[in-house]
PDB file of C-alpha atoms and ligand atoms in Angstrom:
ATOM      1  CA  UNK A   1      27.353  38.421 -20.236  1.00 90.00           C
ATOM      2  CA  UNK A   2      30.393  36.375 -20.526  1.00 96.00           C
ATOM      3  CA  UNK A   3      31.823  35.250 -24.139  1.00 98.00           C
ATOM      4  CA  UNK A   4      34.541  32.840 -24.563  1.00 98.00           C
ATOM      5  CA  UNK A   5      36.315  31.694 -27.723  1.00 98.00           C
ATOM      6  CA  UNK A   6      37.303  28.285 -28.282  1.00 98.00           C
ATOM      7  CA  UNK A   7      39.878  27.781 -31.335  1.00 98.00           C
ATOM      8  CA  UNK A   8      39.279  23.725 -31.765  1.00 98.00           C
ATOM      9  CA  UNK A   9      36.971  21.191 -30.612  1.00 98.00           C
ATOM     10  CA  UNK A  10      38.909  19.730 -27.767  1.00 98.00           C
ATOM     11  CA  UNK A  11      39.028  23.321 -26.481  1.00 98.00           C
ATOM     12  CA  UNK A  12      34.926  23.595 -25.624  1.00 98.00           C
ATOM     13  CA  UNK A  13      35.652  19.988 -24.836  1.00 98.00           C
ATOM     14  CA  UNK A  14      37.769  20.857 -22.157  1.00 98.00           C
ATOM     15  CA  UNK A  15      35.484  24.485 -21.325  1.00 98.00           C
ATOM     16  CA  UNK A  16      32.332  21.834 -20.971  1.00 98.00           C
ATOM     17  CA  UNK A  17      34.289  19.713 -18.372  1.00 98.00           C
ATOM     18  CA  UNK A  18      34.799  22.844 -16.406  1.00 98.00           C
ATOM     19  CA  UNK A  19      31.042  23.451 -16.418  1.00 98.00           C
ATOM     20  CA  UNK A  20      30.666  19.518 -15.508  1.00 97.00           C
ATOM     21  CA  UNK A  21      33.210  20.071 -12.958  1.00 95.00           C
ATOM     22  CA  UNK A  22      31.547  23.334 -10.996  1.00 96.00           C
ATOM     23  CA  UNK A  23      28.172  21.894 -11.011  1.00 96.00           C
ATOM     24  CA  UNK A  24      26.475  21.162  -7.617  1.00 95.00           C
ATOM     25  CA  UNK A  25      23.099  19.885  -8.433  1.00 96.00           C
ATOM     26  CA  UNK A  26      20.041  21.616 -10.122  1.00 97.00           C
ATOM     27  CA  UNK A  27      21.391  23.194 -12.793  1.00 98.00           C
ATOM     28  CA  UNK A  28      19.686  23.714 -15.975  1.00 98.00           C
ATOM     29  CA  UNK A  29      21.761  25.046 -19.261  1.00 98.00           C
ATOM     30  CA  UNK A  30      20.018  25.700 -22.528  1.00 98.00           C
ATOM     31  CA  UNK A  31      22.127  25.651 -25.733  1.00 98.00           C
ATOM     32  CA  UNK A  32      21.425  27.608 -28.832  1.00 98.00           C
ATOM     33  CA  UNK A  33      23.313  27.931 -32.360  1.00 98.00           C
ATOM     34  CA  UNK A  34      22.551  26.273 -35.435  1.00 97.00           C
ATOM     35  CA  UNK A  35      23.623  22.384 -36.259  1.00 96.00           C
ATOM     36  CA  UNK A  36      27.336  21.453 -36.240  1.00 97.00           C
ATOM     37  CA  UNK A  37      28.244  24.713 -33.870  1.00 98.00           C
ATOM     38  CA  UNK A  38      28.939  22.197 -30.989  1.00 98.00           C
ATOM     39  CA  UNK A  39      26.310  21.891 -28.565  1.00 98.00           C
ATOM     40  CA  UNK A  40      26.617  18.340 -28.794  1.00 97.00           C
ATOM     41  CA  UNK A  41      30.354  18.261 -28.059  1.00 98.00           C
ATOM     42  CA  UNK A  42      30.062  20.933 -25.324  1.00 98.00           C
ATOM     43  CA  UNK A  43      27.403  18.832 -23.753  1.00 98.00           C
ATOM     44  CA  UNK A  44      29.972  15.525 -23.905  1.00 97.00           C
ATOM     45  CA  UNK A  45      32.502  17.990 -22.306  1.00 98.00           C
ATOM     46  CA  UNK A  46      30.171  18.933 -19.021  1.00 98.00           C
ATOM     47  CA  UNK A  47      29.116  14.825 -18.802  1.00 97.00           C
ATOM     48  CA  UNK A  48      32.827  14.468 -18.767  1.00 96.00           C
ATOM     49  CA  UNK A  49      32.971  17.207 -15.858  1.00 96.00           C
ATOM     50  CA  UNK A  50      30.324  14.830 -14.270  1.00 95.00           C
ATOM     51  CA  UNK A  51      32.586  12.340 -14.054  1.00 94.00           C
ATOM     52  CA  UNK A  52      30.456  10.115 -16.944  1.00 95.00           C
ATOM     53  CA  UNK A  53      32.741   7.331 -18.551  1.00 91.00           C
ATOM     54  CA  UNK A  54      29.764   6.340 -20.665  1.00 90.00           C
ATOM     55  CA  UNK A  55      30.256   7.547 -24.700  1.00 91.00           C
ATOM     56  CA  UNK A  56      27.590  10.296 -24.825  1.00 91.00           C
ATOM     57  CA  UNK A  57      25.734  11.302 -27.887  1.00 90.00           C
ATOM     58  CA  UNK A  58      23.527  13.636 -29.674  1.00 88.00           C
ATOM     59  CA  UNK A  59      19.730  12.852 -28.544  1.00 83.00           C
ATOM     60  CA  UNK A  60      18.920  13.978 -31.566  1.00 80.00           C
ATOM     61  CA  UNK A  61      16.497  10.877 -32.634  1.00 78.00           C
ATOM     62  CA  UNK A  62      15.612   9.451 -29.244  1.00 84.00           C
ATOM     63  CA  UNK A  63      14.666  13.089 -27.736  1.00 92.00           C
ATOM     64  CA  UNK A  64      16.108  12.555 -24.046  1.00 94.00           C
ATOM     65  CA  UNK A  65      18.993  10.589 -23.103  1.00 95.00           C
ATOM     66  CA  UNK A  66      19.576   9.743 -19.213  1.00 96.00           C
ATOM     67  CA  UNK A  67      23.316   8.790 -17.500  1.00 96.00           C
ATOM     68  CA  UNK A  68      23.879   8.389 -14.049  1.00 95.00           C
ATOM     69  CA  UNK A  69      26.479  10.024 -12.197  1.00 92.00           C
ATOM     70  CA  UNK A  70      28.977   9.361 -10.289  1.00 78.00           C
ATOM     71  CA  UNK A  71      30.124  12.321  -8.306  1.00 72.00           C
ATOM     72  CA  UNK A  72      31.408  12.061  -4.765  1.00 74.00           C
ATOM     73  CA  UNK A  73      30.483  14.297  -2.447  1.00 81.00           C
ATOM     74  CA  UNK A  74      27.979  15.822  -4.824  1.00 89.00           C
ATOM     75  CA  UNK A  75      24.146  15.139  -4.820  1.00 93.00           C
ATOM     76  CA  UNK A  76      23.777  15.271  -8.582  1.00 96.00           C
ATOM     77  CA  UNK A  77      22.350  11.837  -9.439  1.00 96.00           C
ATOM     78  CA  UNK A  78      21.399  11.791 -13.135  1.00 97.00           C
ATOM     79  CA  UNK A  79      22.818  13.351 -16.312  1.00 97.00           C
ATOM     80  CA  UNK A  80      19.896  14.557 -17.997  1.00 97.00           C
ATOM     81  CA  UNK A  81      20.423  15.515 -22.056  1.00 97.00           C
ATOM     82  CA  UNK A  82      17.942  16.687 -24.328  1.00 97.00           C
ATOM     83  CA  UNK A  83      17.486  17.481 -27.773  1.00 96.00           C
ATOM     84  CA  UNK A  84      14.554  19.762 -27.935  1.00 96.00           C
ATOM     85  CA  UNK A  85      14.468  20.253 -31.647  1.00 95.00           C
ATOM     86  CA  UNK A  86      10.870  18.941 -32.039  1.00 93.00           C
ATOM     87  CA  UNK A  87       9.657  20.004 -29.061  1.00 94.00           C
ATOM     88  CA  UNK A  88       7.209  23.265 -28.458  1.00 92.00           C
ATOM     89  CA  UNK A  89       4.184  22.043 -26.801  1.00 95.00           C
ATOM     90  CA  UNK A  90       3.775  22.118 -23.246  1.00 96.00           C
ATOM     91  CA  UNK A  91       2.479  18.245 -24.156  1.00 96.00           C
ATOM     92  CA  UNK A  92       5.712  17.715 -25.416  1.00 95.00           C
ATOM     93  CA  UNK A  93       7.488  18.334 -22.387  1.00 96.00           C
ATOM     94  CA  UNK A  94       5.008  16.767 -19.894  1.00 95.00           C
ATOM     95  CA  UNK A  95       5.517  13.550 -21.903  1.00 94.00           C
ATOM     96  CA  UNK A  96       8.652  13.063 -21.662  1.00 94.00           C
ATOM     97  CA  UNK A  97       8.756  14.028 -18.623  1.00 95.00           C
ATOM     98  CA  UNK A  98      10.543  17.462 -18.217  1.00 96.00           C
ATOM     99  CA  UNK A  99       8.913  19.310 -15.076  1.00 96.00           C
ATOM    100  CA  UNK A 100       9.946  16.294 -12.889  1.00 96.00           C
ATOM    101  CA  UNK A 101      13.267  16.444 -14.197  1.00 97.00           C
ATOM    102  CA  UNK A 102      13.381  20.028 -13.488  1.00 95.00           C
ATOM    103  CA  UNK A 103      12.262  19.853 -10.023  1.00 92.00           C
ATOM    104  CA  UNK A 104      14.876  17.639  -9.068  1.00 95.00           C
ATOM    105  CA  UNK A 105      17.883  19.376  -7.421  1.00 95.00           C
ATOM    106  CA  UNK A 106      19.939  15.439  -7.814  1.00 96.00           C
ATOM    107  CA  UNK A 107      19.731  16.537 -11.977  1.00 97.00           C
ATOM    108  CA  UNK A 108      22.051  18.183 -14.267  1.00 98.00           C
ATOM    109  CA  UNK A 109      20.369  19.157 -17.227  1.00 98.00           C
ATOM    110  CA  UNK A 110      21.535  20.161 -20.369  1.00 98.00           C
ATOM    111  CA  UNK A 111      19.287  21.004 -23.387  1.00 98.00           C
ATOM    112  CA  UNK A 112      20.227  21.016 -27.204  1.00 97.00           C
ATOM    113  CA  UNK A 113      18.267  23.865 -29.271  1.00 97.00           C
ATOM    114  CA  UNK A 114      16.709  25.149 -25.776  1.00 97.00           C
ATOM    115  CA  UNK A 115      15.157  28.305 -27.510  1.00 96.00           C
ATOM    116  CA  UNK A 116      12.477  25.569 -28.893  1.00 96.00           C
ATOM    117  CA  UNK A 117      10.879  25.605 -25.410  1.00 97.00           C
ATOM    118  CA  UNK A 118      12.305  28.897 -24.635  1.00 96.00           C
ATOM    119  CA  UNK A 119       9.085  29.659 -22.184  1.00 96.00           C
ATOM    120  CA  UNK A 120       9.113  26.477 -20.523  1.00 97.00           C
ATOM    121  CA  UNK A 121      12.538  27.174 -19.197  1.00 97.00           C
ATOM    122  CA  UNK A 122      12.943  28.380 -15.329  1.00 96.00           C
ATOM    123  CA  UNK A 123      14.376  31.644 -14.169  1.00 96.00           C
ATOM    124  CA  UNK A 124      17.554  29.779 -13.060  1.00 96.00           C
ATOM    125  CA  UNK A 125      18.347  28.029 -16.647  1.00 97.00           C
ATOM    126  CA  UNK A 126      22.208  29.276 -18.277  1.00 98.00           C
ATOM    127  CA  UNK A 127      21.832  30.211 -21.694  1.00 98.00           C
ATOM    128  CA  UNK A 128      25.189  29.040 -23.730  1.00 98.00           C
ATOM    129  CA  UNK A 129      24.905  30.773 -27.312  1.00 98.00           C
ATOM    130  CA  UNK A 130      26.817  29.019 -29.353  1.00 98.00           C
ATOM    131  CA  UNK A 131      28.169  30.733 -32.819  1.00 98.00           C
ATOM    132  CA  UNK A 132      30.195  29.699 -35.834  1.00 98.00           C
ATOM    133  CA  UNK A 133      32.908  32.043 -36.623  1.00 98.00           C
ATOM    134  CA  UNK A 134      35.735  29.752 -38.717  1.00 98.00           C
ATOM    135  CA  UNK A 135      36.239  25.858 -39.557  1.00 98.00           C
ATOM    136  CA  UNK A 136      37.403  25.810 -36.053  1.00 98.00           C
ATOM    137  CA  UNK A 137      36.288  28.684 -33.913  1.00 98.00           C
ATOM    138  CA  UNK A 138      33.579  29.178 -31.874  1.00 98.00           C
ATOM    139  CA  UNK A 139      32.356  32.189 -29.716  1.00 98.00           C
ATOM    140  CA  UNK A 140      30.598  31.332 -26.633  1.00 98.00           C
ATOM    141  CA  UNK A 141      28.300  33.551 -24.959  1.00 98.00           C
ATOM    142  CA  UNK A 142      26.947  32.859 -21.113  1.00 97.00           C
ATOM    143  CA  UNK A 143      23.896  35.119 -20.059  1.00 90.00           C
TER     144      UNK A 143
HETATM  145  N1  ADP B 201      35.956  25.046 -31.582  1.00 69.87           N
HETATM  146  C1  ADP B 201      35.080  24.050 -31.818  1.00 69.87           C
HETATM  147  N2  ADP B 201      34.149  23.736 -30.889  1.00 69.87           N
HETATM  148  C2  ADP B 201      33.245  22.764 -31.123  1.00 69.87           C
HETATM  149  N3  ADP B 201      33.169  22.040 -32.252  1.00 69.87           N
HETATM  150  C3  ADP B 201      34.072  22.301 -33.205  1.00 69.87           C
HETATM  151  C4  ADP B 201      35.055  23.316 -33.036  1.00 69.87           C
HETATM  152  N4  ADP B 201      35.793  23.360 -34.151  1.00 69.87           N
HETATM  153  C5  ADP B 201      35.299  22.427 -34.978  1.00 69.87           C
HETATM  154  N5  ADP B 201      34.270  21.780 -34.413  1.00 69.87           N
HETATM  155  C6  ADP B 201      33.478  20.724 -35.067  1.00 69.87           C
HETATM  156  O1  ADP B 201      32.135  21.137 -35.150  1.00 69.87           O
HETATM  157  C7  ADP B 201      31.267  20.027 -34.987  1.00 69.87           C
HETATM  158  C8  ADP B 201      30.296  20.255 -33.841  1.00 69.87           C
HETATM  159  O2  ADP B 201      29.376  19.202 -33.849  1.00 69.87           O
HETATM  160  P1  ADP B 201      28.257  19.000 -32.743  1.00 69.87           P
HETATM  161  O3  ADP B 201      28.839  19.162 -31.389  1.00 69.87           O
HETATM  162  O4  ADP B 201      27.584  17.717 -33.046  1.00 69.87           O
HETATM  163  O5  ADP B 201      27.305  20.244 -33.060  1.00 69.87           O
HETATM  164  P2  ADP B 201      25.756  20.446 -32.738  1.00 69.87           P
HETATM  165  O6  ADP B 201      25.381  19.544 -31.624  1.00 69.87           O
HETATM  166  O7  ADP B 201      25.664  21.908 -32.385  1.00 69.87           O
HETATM  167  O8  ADP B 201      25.034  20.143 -34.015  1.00 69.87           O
HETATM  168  C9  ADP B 201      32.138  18.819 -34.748  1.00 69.87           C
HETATM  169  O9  ADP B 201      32.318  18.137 -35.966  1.00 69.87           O
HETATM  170  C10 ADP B 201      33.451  19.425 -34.287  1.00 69.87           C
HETATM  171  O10 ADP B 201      34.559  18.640 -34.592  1.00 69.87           O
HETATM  172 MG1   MG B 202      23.778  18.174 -31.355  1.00 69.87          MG
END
């Protein structure tokens, strides 16, 4: 377990683009931590990573939100970001559908409140705990 403090929003910006930056293709992370902790902002900071110029926002109304990529020399393909708020039903997922996105090695994946479909998740998903502690601070924790 691996925690990380960030002291301002353009510092998880810039910790997110690191993420973006070091994936390779497959990678699932789950975020948890309650609204306006920065899940949202860390996710625009790994599509950055990804090399995504398109403005990317919370999929908090339309569920899923899809961006191409365009990494050289990478196989990731797609962006995929999900807000999984009002999703708990294995339904849910299979209609939007989730278990093709996960078997897909060309996908990033990155899911807002992931402990919603906490047993849905595969082995292989990152957790990234996200917790207030100031105005400005935020403690990371990667398990
Ligand atoms: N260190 C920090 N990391 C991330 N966000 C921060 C930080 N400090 C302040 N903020 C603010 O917290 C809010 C996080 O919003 P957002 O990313 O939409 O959260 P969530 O998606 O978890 O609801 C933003 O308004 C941002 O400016
Ligand atoms: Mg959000």
């Amino acid at each position: 377990m691996k925690k990380i403090i960030t002291k301002n929003e353009k510092e998880t910006m810039s910790l997110g683009q690191i993420i973006g930056d070091k994936c390779m293709g497959g990678e699932i992370f789950s975020l948890t931590g309650n609204l306006g902790t920065g899940k949202t902002l860390l996710s625009k900071g790994i599509a950055k990573g990804l090399n995504i110029k398109k403005n990317v926002s919370s999929p908090t109304f339309i569920i899923l939100n899809i961006y191409k990529t365009k990494t050289k020399e990478k196989k990731i393909k797609k962006f995929i970001h999900i807000d999984a708020y009002r999703l708990s039903s294995k339904r849910d997922l299979e209609n939007i559908g989730f278990f093709d996105f996960l078997n897909d090695e060309e996908n990033v994946i990155v899911i807002e409140w992931g402990n919603k479909i906490k047993k849905f998740l595969p082995q292989k998903a990152k957790i990234i705990k996200i917790k207030t502690l100031s105005e400005n601070s935020r403690e990371l924790t990667f398990s």
